[in-house]
Amino acid sequence: MTGSVLAGFPATTIRWRDQLDTPAVVVDLDIVERNLRRGAEFAASASVDFRPHIKTHKIPALARAQLELGACGITAQKVSEAEIMADAGLDDILISFNILGRTKLQRLRALAERVRLRTVADNATVIDGLSSAFSGTPDRLGVLVELDGALKRCGVPTVEHAMDHARKVDRAAGLRFDGFMIYPAPDHWQDALTFLAACKDAALQAGLDPRVLSTGGSPDMVKFAPDANVTEYRAGSYIYNDRALVSMGGASVSDCALTVHATVVSTPTPTRAIIDAGSKSLSSDLFGLSGFGMVRNRSDADIFALSEEHGHIEFADGAPAVGDHIAIIPNHACVVSNLTDHVQFVRGDYWVGEQRVEARGTVQ
Protein backbone atom coordinates (compact mmCIF):
# COMPACT_ATOMS: atom_id res chain seq x y z
CA MET A 1 0.00 0.00 0.00
CA THR A 2 1.96 2.95 -1.29
CA GLY A 3 1.03 6.50 -2.15
CA SER A 4 -1.32 8.80 -0.33
CA VAL A 5 -4.97 7.81 -0.09
CA LEU A 6 -5.67 11.43 0.82
CA ALA A 7 -3.67 12.98 -2.01
CA GLY A 8 -6.64 15.19 -2.82
CA PHE A 9 -5.97 17.08 0.40
CA PRO A 10 -2.50 18.63 0.00
CA ALA A 11 -1.01 20.98 2.54
CA THR A 12 -0.89 24.70 1.77
CA THR A 13 1.95 27.03 2.70
CA ILE A 14 -0.18 28.53 5.50
CA ARG A 15 0.82 27.77 9.07
CA TRP A 16 -2.58 27.05 10.54
CA ARG A 17 -1.78 28.03 14.13
CA ASP A 18 -1.19 31.61 12.96
CA GLN A 19 -4.77 31.99 11.74
CA LEU A 20 -6.78 29.62 13.94
CA ASP A 21 -9.94 30.91 15.57
CA THR A 22 -11.15 28.96 18.59
CA PRO A 23 -12.73 26.76 19.66
CA ALA A 24 -11.81 24.67 16.63
CA VAL A 25 -11.67 20.97 15.87
CA VAL A 26 -8.40 20.19 14.09
CA VAL A 27 -7.73 16.92 12.22
CA ASP A 28 -4.17 16.07 11.18
CA LEU A 29 -4.39 14.12 7.91
CA ASP A 30 -0.86 12.75 8.21
CA ILE A 31 -1.93 10.96 11.40
CA VAL A 32 -5.27 9.97 9.86
CA GLU A 33 -3.48 8.33 6.96
CA ARG A 34 -1.21 6.35 9.28
CA ASN A 35 -4.24 5.22 11.26
CA LEU A 36 -6.09 4.21 8.09
CA ARG A 37 -3.17 2.10 6.93
CA ARG A 38 -2.87 0.51 10.35
CA GLY A 39 -6.54 -0.47 10.18
CA ALA A 40 -6.15 -1.93 6.69
CA GLU A 41 -3.06 -3.89 7.75
CA PHE A 42 -4.94 -5.22 10.77
CA ALA A 43 -7.79 -6.50 8.58
CA ALA A 44 -5.39 -8.17 6.16
CA SER A 45 -3.44 -9.88 8.96
CA ALA A 46 -6.66 -10.98 10.69
CA SER A 47 -8.16 -12.29 7.41
CA VAL A 48 -11.45 -10.46 7.92
CA ASP A 49 -13.58 -8.13 5.86
CA PHE A 50 -13.16 -4.64 7.27
CA ARG A 51 -16.27 -2.48 7.55
CA PRO A 52 -15.33 0.83 9.22
CA HIS A 53 -17.92 2.74 11.21
CA ILE A 54 -18.24 6.23 9.77
CA LYS A 55 -19.97 7.71 12.82
CA THR A 56 -16.51 8.71 14.06
CA HIS A 57 -15.72 11.11 11.22
CA LYS A 58 -19.04 11.55 9.32
CA ILE A 59 -17.11 12.69 6.23
CA PRO A 60 -17.63 10.86 2.90
CA ALA A 61 -14.12 11.68 1.67
CA LEU A 62 -12.64 9.79 4.62
CA ALA A 63 -15.03 6.89 4.05
CA ARG A 64 -13.84 6.70 0.44
CA ALA A 65 -10.24 6.57 1.67
CA GLN A 66 -11.17 3.64 3.91
CA LEU A 67 -12.64 1.83 0.89
CA GLU A 68 -9.57 2.62 -1.20
CA LEU A 69 -7.50 0.80 1.40
CA GLY A 70 -9.60 -2.34 1.08
CA ALA A 71 -12.68 -1.93 3.28
CA CYS A 72 -15.58 -4.06 2.03
CA GLY A 73 -18.11 -1.32 2.83
CA ILE A 74 -19.06 0.95 5.69
CA THR A 75 -21.10 0.81 8.87
CA ALA A 76 -23.55 3.58 9.74
CA GLN A 77 -25.63 3.93 12.87
CA LYS A 78 -28.71 5.73 11.58
CA VAL A 79 -30.71 5.83 8.34
CA SER A 80 -30.01 9.55 7.88
CA GLU A 81 -26.28 8.94 8.26
CA ALA A 82 -26.42 6.17 5.65
CA GLU A 83 -28.39 8.41 3.27
CA ILE A 84 -25.62 11.05 3.34
CA MET A 85 -23.03 8.40 2.53
CA ALA A 86 -25.18 6.95 -0.26
CA ASP A 87 -25.60 10.42 -1.74
CA ALA A 88 -21.80 10.61 -1.85
CA GLY A 89 -21.55 7.34 -3.81
CA LEU A 90 -20.84 4.82 -1.06
CA ASP A 91 -22.84 1.77 -2.02
CA ASP A 92 -22.29 -1.03 0.52
CA ILE A 93 -23.73 -0.12 3.92
CA LEU A 94 -24.59 -1.88 7.17
CA ILE A 95 -26.92 0.05 9.46
CA SER A 96 -26.10 -1.37 12.88
CA PHE A 97 -29.21 -0.16 14.68
CA ASN A 98 -32.78 -1.40 15.16
CA ILE A 99 -34.99 0.42 12.63
CA LEU A 100 -38.57 1.13 13.73
CA GLY A 101 -41.45 3.29 12.51
CA ARG A 102 -43.22 3.80 9.20
CA THR A 103 -41.18 6.81 8.10
CA LYS A 104 -37.80 5.22 8.79
CA LEU A 105 -38.85 1.97 7.14
CA GLN A 106 -39.95 3.81 4.01
CA ARG A 107 -36.59 5.56 3.88
CA LEU A 108 -34.79 2.27 4.49
CA ARG A 109 -36.59 0.65 1.57
CA ALA A 110 -35.76 3.60 -0.69
CA LEU A 111 -32.13 3.38 0.40
CA ALA A 112 -32.04 -0.33 -0.40
CA GLU A 113 -32.94 0.52 -4.01
CA ARG A 114 -29.72 2.55 -4.29
CA VAL A 115 -27.09 0.56 -2.35
CA ARG A 116 -26.23 -2.91 -1.10
CA LEU A 117 -27.85 -2.69 2.30
CA ARG A 118 -27.92 -4.80 5.43
CA THR A 119 -29.32 -4.05 8.88
CA VAL A 120 -29.82 -5.68 12.28
CA ALA A 121 -32.60 -6.80 14.59
CA ASP A 122 -32.81 -8.08 18.15
CA ASN A 123 -36.57 -8.43 18.64
CA ALA A 124 -39.72 -9.60 16.92
CA THR A 125 -41.22 -6.12 16.55
CA VAL A 126 -38.25 -4.93 14.50
CA ILE A 127 -38.27 -8.08 12.38
CA ASP A 128 -41.99 -7.73 11.68
CA GLY A 129 -41.56 -4.10 10.69
CA LEU A 130 -38.68 -4.88 8.33
CA SER A 131 -40.66 -7.71 6.77
CA SER A 132 -43.70 -5.50 6.24
CA ALA A 133 -41.57 -2.85 4.54
CA PHE A 134 -39.66 -5.26 2.30
CA SER A 135 -42.33 -7.81 1.49
CA GLY A 136 -42.72 -7.96 -2.26
CA THR A 137 -39.38 -6.33 -3.08
CA PRO A 138 -37.32 -8.06 -5.79
CA ASP A 139 -34.31 -8.37 -3.47
CA ARG A 140 -34.61 -9.43 0.14
CA LEU A 141 -33.05 -7.30 2.85
CA GLY A 142 -30.12 -8.93 4.63
CA VAL A 143 -30.57 -8.95 8.41
CA LEU A 144 -28.05 -9.76 11.15
CA VAL A 145 -29.32 -10.81 14.57
CA GLU A 146 -27.62 -8.60 17.13
CA LEU A 147 -26.04 -10.20 20.19
CA ASP A 148 -25.30 -8.50 23.52
CA GLY A 149 -21.54 -8.23 23.96
CA ALA A 150 -21.89 -7.48 27.72
CA LEU A 151 -22.63 -3.79 27.14
CA LYS A 152 -26.23 -4.34 28.30
CA ARG A 153 -27.34 -2.26 25.34
CA CYS A 154 -29.11 -3.72 22.31
CA GLY A 155 -28.62 -7.38 21.49
CA VAL A 156 -30.05 -10.70 22.64
CA PRO A 157 -28.40 -12.25 25.72
CA THR A 158 -28.48 -15.98 24.87
CA VAL A 159 -27.98 -18.41 22.02
CA GLU A 160 -31.61 -19.50 22.42
CA HIS A 161 -32.87 -15.96 21.92
CA ALA A 162 -30.54 -15.50 18.97
CA MET A 163 -31.85 -18.64 17.27
CA ASP A 164 -35.49 -17.68 17.85
CA HIS A 165 -34.86 -14.45 15.96
CA ALA A 166 -32.68 -16.09 13.30
CA ARG A 167 -35.48 -18.52 12.47
CA LYS A 168 -38.02 -15.71 12.42
CA VAL A 169 -35.89 -13.66 10.02
CA ASP A 170 -35.37 -16.71 7.81
CA ARG A 171 -39.14 -17.24 7.56
CA ALA A 172 -40.06 -13.58 7.13
CA ALA A 173 -41.19 -12.29 3.75
CA GLY A 174 -38.75 -9.85 2.18
CA LEU A 175 -35.90 -10.68 4.56
CA ARG A 176 -32.77 -12.83 4.35
CA PHE A 177 -30.99 -14.14 7.43
CA ASP A 178 -27.34 -13.21 6.95
CA GLY A 179 -25.78 -14.03 10.31
CA PHE A 180 -24.92 -12.38 13.62
CA MET A 181 -23.43 -9.11 14.85
CA ILE A 182 -21.90 -8.30 18.23
CA TYR A 183 -20.04 -5.39 19.82
CA PRO A 184 -17.91 -6.40 22.81
CA ALA A 185 -17.76 -4.40 26.00
CA PRO A 186 -14.23 -3.46 27.09
CA ASP A 187 -12.32 -6.54 28.29
CA HIS A 188 -15.09 -8.86 27.00
CA TRP A 189 -13.77 -9.46 23.49
CA GLN A 190 -13.01 -13.14 24.11
CA ASP A 191 -16.47 -13.71 25.63
CA ALA A 192 -17.97 -12.07 22.55
CA LEU A 193 -16.07 -14.43 20.24
CA THR A 194 -17.29 -17.42 22.25
CA PHE A 195 -20.90 -16.19 22.01
CA LEU A 196 -20.55 -15.55 18.27
CA ALA A 197 -19.12 -19.05 17.71
CA ALA A 198 -21.94 -20.69 19.68
CA CYS A 199 -24.56 -18.85 17.62
CA LYS A 200 -22.81 -19.79 14.39
CA ASP A 201 -22.80 -23.48 15.37
CA ALA A 202 -26.45 -23.39 16.40
CA ALA A 203 -27.44 -21.75 13.12
CA LEU A 204 -25.58 -24.32 11.05
CA GLN A 205 -27.20 -27.13 13.01
CA ALA A 206 -30.58 -25.55 12.25
CA GLY A 207 -29.83 -25.50 8.54
CA LEU A 208 -29.31 -21.73 8.39
CA ASP A 209 -26.44 -19.94 6.70
CA PRO A 210 -24.69 -17.42 9.01
CA ARG A 211 -22.57 -16.04 6.20
CA VAL A 212 -21.67 -12.90 8.16
CA LEU A 213 -20.18 -13.11 11.66
CA SER A 214 -19.44 -9.53 12.60
CA THR A 215 -17.61 -8.21 15.62
CA GLY A 216 -15.81 -4.95 16.20
CA GLY A 217 -14.28 -2.28 18.35
CA SER A 218 -11.17 -0.14 17.95
CA PRO A 219 -9.88 -1.04 21.46
CA ASP A 220 -9.68 -4.75 20.60
CA MET A 221 -7.90 -4.46 17.25
CA VAL A 222 -4.54 -4.87 18.98
CA LYS A 223 -5.71 -8.13 20.58
CA PHE A 224 -7.56 -9.76 17.69
CA ALA A 225 -6.12 -12.68 15.74
CA PRO A 226 -7.59 -14.67 12.83
CA ASP A 227 -10.64 -16.57 14.02
CA ALA A 228 -12.77 -18.98 12.00
CA ASN A 229 -15.86 -17.66 13.76
CA VAL A 230 -15.41 -14.06 12.54
CA THR A 231 -15.83 -12.93 8.95
CA GLU A 232 -16.18 -9.17 9.43
CA TYR A 233 -14.71 -6.53 11.73
CA ARG A 234 -16.16 -3.07 12.42
CA ALA A 235 -14.16 -0.20 13.91
CA GLY A 236 -14.71 3.52 14.01
CA SER A 237 -12.55 5.44 16.47
CA TYR A 238 -9.28 4.05 15.08
CA ILE A 239 -9.25 6.71 12.34
CA TYR A 240 -8.90 9.57 14.86
CA ASN A 241 -8.30 7.87 18.23
CA ASP A 242 -8.99 9.69 21.50
CA ARG A 243 -8.19 9.76 25.19
CA ALA A 244 -10.45 6.79 25.94
CA LEU A 245 -8.62 4.62 23.42
CA VAL A 246 -5.26 5.73 24.78
CA SER A 247 -6.38 4.79 28.30
CA MET A 248 -7.44 1.33 27.06
CA GLY A 249 -4.13 0.69 25.35
CA GLY A 250 -5.61 0.82 21.86
CA ALA A 251 -3.59 3.84 20.74
CA SER A 252 -0.84 6.22 21.81
CA VAL A 253 -1.05 9.99 22.15
CA SER A 254 0.89 10.32 18.89
CA ASP A 255 -1.90 8.36 17.15
CA CYS A 256 -4.56 10.94 18.08
CA ALA A 257 -5.45 12.84 14.90
CA LEU A 258 -8.30 14.98 16.27
CA THR A 259 -7.79 17.74 18.81
CA VAL A 260 -9.96 20.55 20.07
CA HIS A 261 -8.10 23.85 20.18
CA ALA A 262 -9.14 26.47 22.69
CA THR A 263 -8.04 29.84 24.01
CA VAL A 264 -7.48 30.74 27.65
CA VAL A 265 -9.96 33.57 28.32
CA SER A 266 -9.52 33.92 32.09
CA THR A 267 -7.17 32.91 34.90
CA PRO A 268 -9.14 33.48 38.13
CA THR A 269 -6.28 31.99 40.17
CA PRO A 270 -2.62 31.32 39.38
CA THR A 271 -3.41 27.62 38.77
CA ARG A 272 -6.90 27.78 37.24
CA ALA A 273 -7.69 28.65 33.64
CA ILE A 274 -11.00 29.08 31.86
CA ILE A 275 -11.05 28.28 28.15
CA ASP A 276 -13.56 29.05 25.40
CA ALA A 277 -14.42 25.37 24.80
CA GLY A 278 -17.05 23.73 26.99
CA SER A 279 -19.52 20.86 26.64
CA LYS A 280 -20.63 22.15 23.22
CA SER A 281 -17.11 21.57 21.91
CA LEU A 282 -15.62 18.75 23.98
CA SER A 283 -18.72 16.69 24.95
CA SER A 284 -19.40 15.58 28.51
CA ASP A 285 -18.51 11.90 27.96
CA LEU A 286 -16.24 10.58 30.69
CA PHE A 287 -15.76 6.91 29.71
CA GLY A 288 -14.91 6.22 33.34
CA LEU A 289 -12.04 8.69 33.19
CA SER A 290 -11.31 11.62 35.47
CA GLY A 291 -11.71 14.89 33.60
CA PHE A 292 -13.03 15.90 30.21
CA GLY A 293 -10.00 15.48 28.01
CA MET A 294 -6.21 15.54 27.93
CA VAL A 295 -4.30 18.78 27.40
CA ARG A 296 -1.41 18.09 25.05
CA ASN A 297 2.03 18.74 26.55
CA ARG A 298 0.60 19.55 30.00
CA SER A 299 0.42 16.39 32.08
CA ASP A 300 -0.35 18.56 35.13
CA ALA A 301 -3.68 19.73 33.66
CA ASP A 302 -7.07 18.55 34.96
CA ILE A 303 -10.14 19.58 32.93
CA PHE A 304 -12.33 19.17 35.98
CA ALA A 305 -15.59 20.76 34.81
CA LEU A 306 -17.42 21.95 31.70
CA SER A 307 -20.10 24.57 31.28
CA GLU A 308 -21.72 24.98 27.88
CA GLU A 309 -19.11 27.43 26.59
CA HIS A 310 -16.46 27.25 29.34
CA GLY A 311 -13.86 24.66 30.18
CA HIS A 312 -12.51 24.71 33.73
CA ILE A 313 -8.89 23.55 34.03
CA GLU A 314 -6.61 23.25 37.06
CA PHE A 315 -2.88 23.32 36.27
CA ALA A 316 -0.74 22.02 39.11
CA ASP A 317 2.35 23.80 37.77
CA GLY A 318 0.64 27.11 36.97
CA ALA A 319 -1.96 28.17 34.45
CA PRO A 320 -1.11 29.44 30.94
CA ALA A 321 -1.55 33.14 30.26
CA VAL A 322 -4.79 34.69 29.05
CA GLY A 323 -4.72 34.54 25.26
CA ASP A 324 -2.65 31.35 25.10
CA HIS A 325 -3.91 28.49 22.93
CA ILE A 326 -4.09 24.90 24.16
CA ALA A 327 -4.83 21.63 22.35
CA ILE A 328 -7.07 19.00 23.93
CA ILE A 329 -7.43 15.34 23.02
CA PRO A 330 -11.11 14.68 23.80
CA ASN A 331 -12.31 11.67 25.73
CA HIS A 332 -14.52 10.63 22.81
CA ALA A 333 -13.77 11.82 19.29
CA CYS A 334 -17.02 10.49 17.76
CA VAL A 335 -19.18 12.86 19.77
CA VAL A 336 -16.94 15.82 19.00
CA SER A 337 -17.43 15.21 15.27
CA ASN A 338 -21.15 15.59 15.76
CA LEU A 339 -20.77 18.87 17.67
CA THR A 340 -19.26 20.91 14.86
CA ASP A 341 -20.27 21.82 11.30
CA HIS A 342 -16.67 21.97 10.09
CA VAL A 343 -13.27 20.62 11.05
CA GLN A 344 -9.89 22.07 10.06
CA PHE A 345 -7.79 19.65 8.01
CA VAL A 346 -4.06 20.13 8.57
CA ARG A 347 -0.82 18.31 7.83
CA GLY A 348 1.61 18.89 10.65
CA ASP A 349 2.11 22.64 10.95
CA TYR A 350 0.39 23.46 7.66
CA TRP A 351 -3.25 24.10 6.91
CA VAL A 352 -5.06 22.02 4.27
CA GLY A 353 -8.53 23.55 4.42
CA GLU A 354 -11.87 23.65 6.17
CA GLN A 355 -13.86 20.44 5.77
CA ARG A 356 -17.61 20.20 6.23
CA VAL A 357 -18.76 17.36 8.49
CA GLU A 358 -21.44 16.31 6.04
CA ALA A 359 -23.24 13.78 8.21
CA ARG A 360 -23.22 15.94 11.32
CA GLY A 361 -26.59 15.90 13.11
CA THR A 362 -27.81 12.77 11.32
CA VAL A 363 -29.39 11.11 14.36
CA GLN A 364 -32.67 9.79 12.89
Coordinates of C-alpha atoms in Angstrom, one line a residue, residues 50-269:
F50 CA -13.2 -4.6 7.3
R51 CA -16.3 -2.5 7.6
P52 CA -15.3 0.8 9.2
H53 CA -17.9 2.7 11.2
I54 CA -18.2 6.2 9.8
K55 CA -20.0 7.7 12.8
T56 CA -16.5 8.7 14.1
H57 CA -15.7 11.1 11.2
K58 CA -19.0 11.5 9.3
I59 CA -17.1 12.7 6.2
P60 CA -17.6 10.9 2.9
A61 CA -14.1 11.7 1.7
L62 CA -12.6 9.8 4.6
A63 CA -15.0 6.9 4.1
R64 CA -13.8 6.7 0.4
A65 CA -10.2 6.6 1.7
Q66 CA -11.2 3.6 3.9
L67 CA -12.6 1.8 0.9
E68 CA -9.6 2.6 -1.2
L69 CA -7.5 0.8 1.4
G70 CA -9.6 -2.3 1.1
A71 CA -12.7 -1.9 3.3
C72 CA -15.6 -4.1 2.0
G73 CA -18.1 -1.3 2.8
I74 CA -19.1 0.9 5.7
T75 CA -21.1 0.8 8.9
A76 CA -23.6 3.6 9.7
Q77 CA -25.6 3.9 12.9
K78 CA -28.7 5.7 11.6
V79 CA -30.7 5.8 8.3
S80 CA -30.0 9.5 7.9
E81 CA -26.3 8.9 8.3
A82 CA -26.4 6.2 5.6
E83 CA -28.4 8.4 3.3
I84 CA -25.6 11.0 3.3
M85 CA -23.0 8.4 2.5
A86 CA -25.2 6.9 -0.3
D87 CA -25.6 10.4 -1.7
A88 CA -21.8 10.6 -1.8
G89 CA -21.5 7.3 -3.8
L90 CA -20.8 4.8 -1.1
D91 CA -22.8 1.8 -2.0
D92 CA -22.3 -1.0 0.5
I93 CA -23.7 -0.1 3.9
L94 CA -24.6 -1.9 7.2
I95 CA -26.9 0.1 9.5
S96 CA -26.1 -1.4 12.9
F97 CA -29.2 -0.2 14.7
N98 CA -32.8 -1.4 15.2
I99 CA -35.0 0.4 12.6
L100 CA -38.6 1.1 13.7
G101 CA -41.5 3.3 12.5
R102 CA -43.2 3.8 9.2
T103 CA -41.2 6.8 8.1
K104 CA -37.8 5.2 8.8
L105 CA -38.8 2.0 7.1
Q106 CA -40.0 3.8 4.0
R107 CA -36.6 5.6 3.9
L108 CA -34.8 2.3 4.5
R109 CA -36.6 0.7 1.6
A110 CA -35.8 3.6 -0.7
L111 CA -32.1 3.4 0.4
A112 CA -32.0 -0.3 -0.4
E113 CA -32.9 0.5 -4.0
R114 CA -29.7 2.5 -4.3
V115 CA -27.1 0.6 -2.4
R116 CA -26.2 -2.9 -1.1
L117 CA -27.9 -2.7 2.3
R118 CA -27.9 -4.8 5.4
T119 CA -29.3 -4.1 8.9
V120 CA -29.8 -5.7 12.3
A121 CA -32.6 -6.8 14.6
D122 CA -32.8 -8.1 18.1
N123 CA -36.6 -8.4 18.6
A124 CA -39.7 -9.6 16.9
T125 CA -41.2 -6.1 16.5
V126 CA -38.2 -4.9 14.5
I127 CA -38.3 -8.1 12.4
D128 CA -42.0 -7.7 11.7
G129 CA -41.6 -4.1 10.7
L130 CA -38.7 -4.9 8.3
S131 CA -40.7 -7.7 6.8
S132 CA -43.7 -5.5 6.2
A133 CA -41.6 -2.8 4.5
F134 CA -39.7 -5.3 2.3
S135 CA -42.3 -7.8 1.5
G136 CA -42.7 -8.0 -2.3
T137 CA -39.4 -6.3 -3.1
P138 CA -37.3 -8.1 -5.8
D139 CA -34.3 -8.4 -3.5
R140 CA -34.6 -9.4 0.1
L141 CA -33.0 -7.3 2.9
G142 CA -30.1 -8.9 4.6
V143 CA -30.6 -9.0 8.4
L144 CA -28.1 -9.8 11.1
V145 CA -29.3 -10.8 14.6
E146 CA -27.6 -8.6 17.1
L147 CA -26.0 -10.2 20.2
D148 CA -25.3 -8.5 23.5
G149 CA -21.5 -8.2 24.0
A150 CA -21.9 -7.5 27.7
L151 CA -22.6 -3.8 27.1
K152 CA -26.2 -4.3 28.3
R153 CA -27.3 -2.3 25.3
C154 CA -29.1 -3.7 22.3
G155 CA -28.6 -7.4 21.5
V156 CA -30.0 -10.7 22.6
P157 CA -28.4 -12.2 25.7
T158 CA -28.5 -16.0 24.9
V159 CA -28.0 -18.4 22.0
E160 CA -31.6 -19.5 22.4
H161 CA -32.9 -16.0 21.9
A162 CA -30.5 -15.5 19.0
M163 CA -31.9 -18.6 17.3
D164 CA -35.5 -17.7 17.8
H165 CA -34.9 -14.4 16.0
A166 CA -32.7 -16.1 13.3
R167 CA -35.5 -18.5 12.5
K168 CA -38.0 -15.7 12.4
V169 CA -35.9 -13.7 10.0
D170 CA -35.4 -16.7 7.8
R171 CA -39.1 -17.2 7.6
A172 CA -40.1 -13.6 7.1
A173 CA -41.2 -12.3 3.8
G174 CA -38.8 -9.8 2.2
L175 CA -35.9 -10.7 4.6
R176 CA -32.8 -12.8 4.4
F177 CA -31.0 -14.1 7.4
D178 CA -27.3 -13.2 7.0
G179 CA -25.8 -14.0 10.3
F180 CA -24.9 -12.4 13.6
M181 CA -23.4 -9.1 14.8
I182 CA -21.9 -8.3 18.2
Y183 CA -20.0 -5.4 19.8
P184 CA -17.9 -6.4 22.8
A185 CA -17.8 -4.4 26.0
P186 CA -14.2 -3.5 27.1
D187 CA -12.3 -6.5 28.3
H188 CA -15.1 -8.9 27.0
W189 CA -13.8 -9.5 23.5
Q190 CA -13.0 -13.1 24.1
D191 CA -16.5 -13.7 25.6
A192 CA -18.0 -12.1 22.5
L193 CA -16.1 -14.4 20.2
T194 CA -17.3 -17.4 22.2
F195 CA -20.9 -16.2 22.0
L196 CA -20.5 -15.6 18.3
A197 CA -19.1 -19.0 17.7
A198 CA -21.9 -20.7 19.7
C199 CA -24.6 -18.8 17.6
K200 CA -22.8 -19.8 14.4
D201 CA -22.8 -23.5 15.4
A202 CA -26.5 -23.4 16.4
A203 CA -27.4 -21.7 13.1
L204 CA -25.6 -24.3 11.0
Q205 CA -27.2 -27.1 13.0
A206 CA -30.6 -25.5 12.3
G207 CA -29.8 -25.5 8.5
L208 CA -29.3 -21.7 8.4
D209 CA -26.4 -19.9 6.7
P210 CA -24.7 -17.4 9.0
R211 CA -22.6 -16.0 6.2
V212 CA -21.7 -12.9 8.2
L213 CA -20.2 -13.1 11.7
S214 CA -19.4 -9.5 12.6
T215 CA -17.6 -8.2 15.6
G216 CA -15.8 -4.9 16.2
G217 CA -14.3 -2.3 18.4
S218 CA -11.2 -0.1 18.0
P219 CA -9.9 -1.0 21.5
D220 CA -9.7 -4.8 20.6
M221 CA -7.9 -4.5 17.2
V222 CA -4.5 -4.9 19.0
K223 CA -5.7 -8.1 20.6
F224 CA -7.6 -9.8 17.7
A225 CA -6.1 -12.7 15.7
P226 CA -7.6 -14.7 12.8
D227 CA -10.6 -16.6 14.0
A228 CA -12.8 -19.0 12.0
N229 CA -15.9 -17.7 13.8
V230 CA -15.4 -14.1 12.5
T231 CA -15.8 -12.9 8.9
E232 CA -16.2 -9.2 9.4
Y233 CA -14.7 -6.5 11.7
R234 CA -16.2 -3.1 12.4
A235 CA -14.2 -0.2 13.9
G236 CA -14.7 3.5 14.0
S237 CA -12.6 5.4 16.5
Y238 CA -9.3 4.1 15.1
I239 CA -9.2 6.7 12.3
Y240 CA -8.9 9.6 14.9
N241 CA -8.3 7.9 18.2
D242 CA -9.0 9.7 21.5
R243 CA -8.2 9.8 25.2
A244 CA -10.4 6.8 25.9
L245 CA -8.6 4.6 23.4
V246 CA -5.3 5.7 24.8
S247 CA -6.4 4.8 28.3
M248 CA -7.4 1.3 27.1
G249 CA -4.1 0.7 25.3
G250 CA -5.6 0.8 21.9
A251 CA -3.6 3.8 20.7
S252 CA -0.8 6.2 21.8
V253 CA -1.0 10.0 22.2
S254 CA 0.9 10.3 18.9
D255 CA -1.9 8.4 17.2
C256 CA -4.6 10.9 18.1
A257 CA -5.5 12.8 14.9
L258 CA -8.3 15.0 16.3
T259 CA -7.8 17.7 18.8
V260 CA -10.0 20.5 20.1
H261 CA -8.1 23.8 20.2
A262 CA -9.1 26.5 22.7
T263 CA -8.0 29.8 24.0
V264 CA -7.5 30.7 27.7
V265 CA -10.0 33.6 28.3
S266 CA -9.5 33.9 32.1
T267 CA -7.2 32.9 34.9
P268 CA -9.1 33.5 38.1
T269 CA -6.3 32.0 40.2

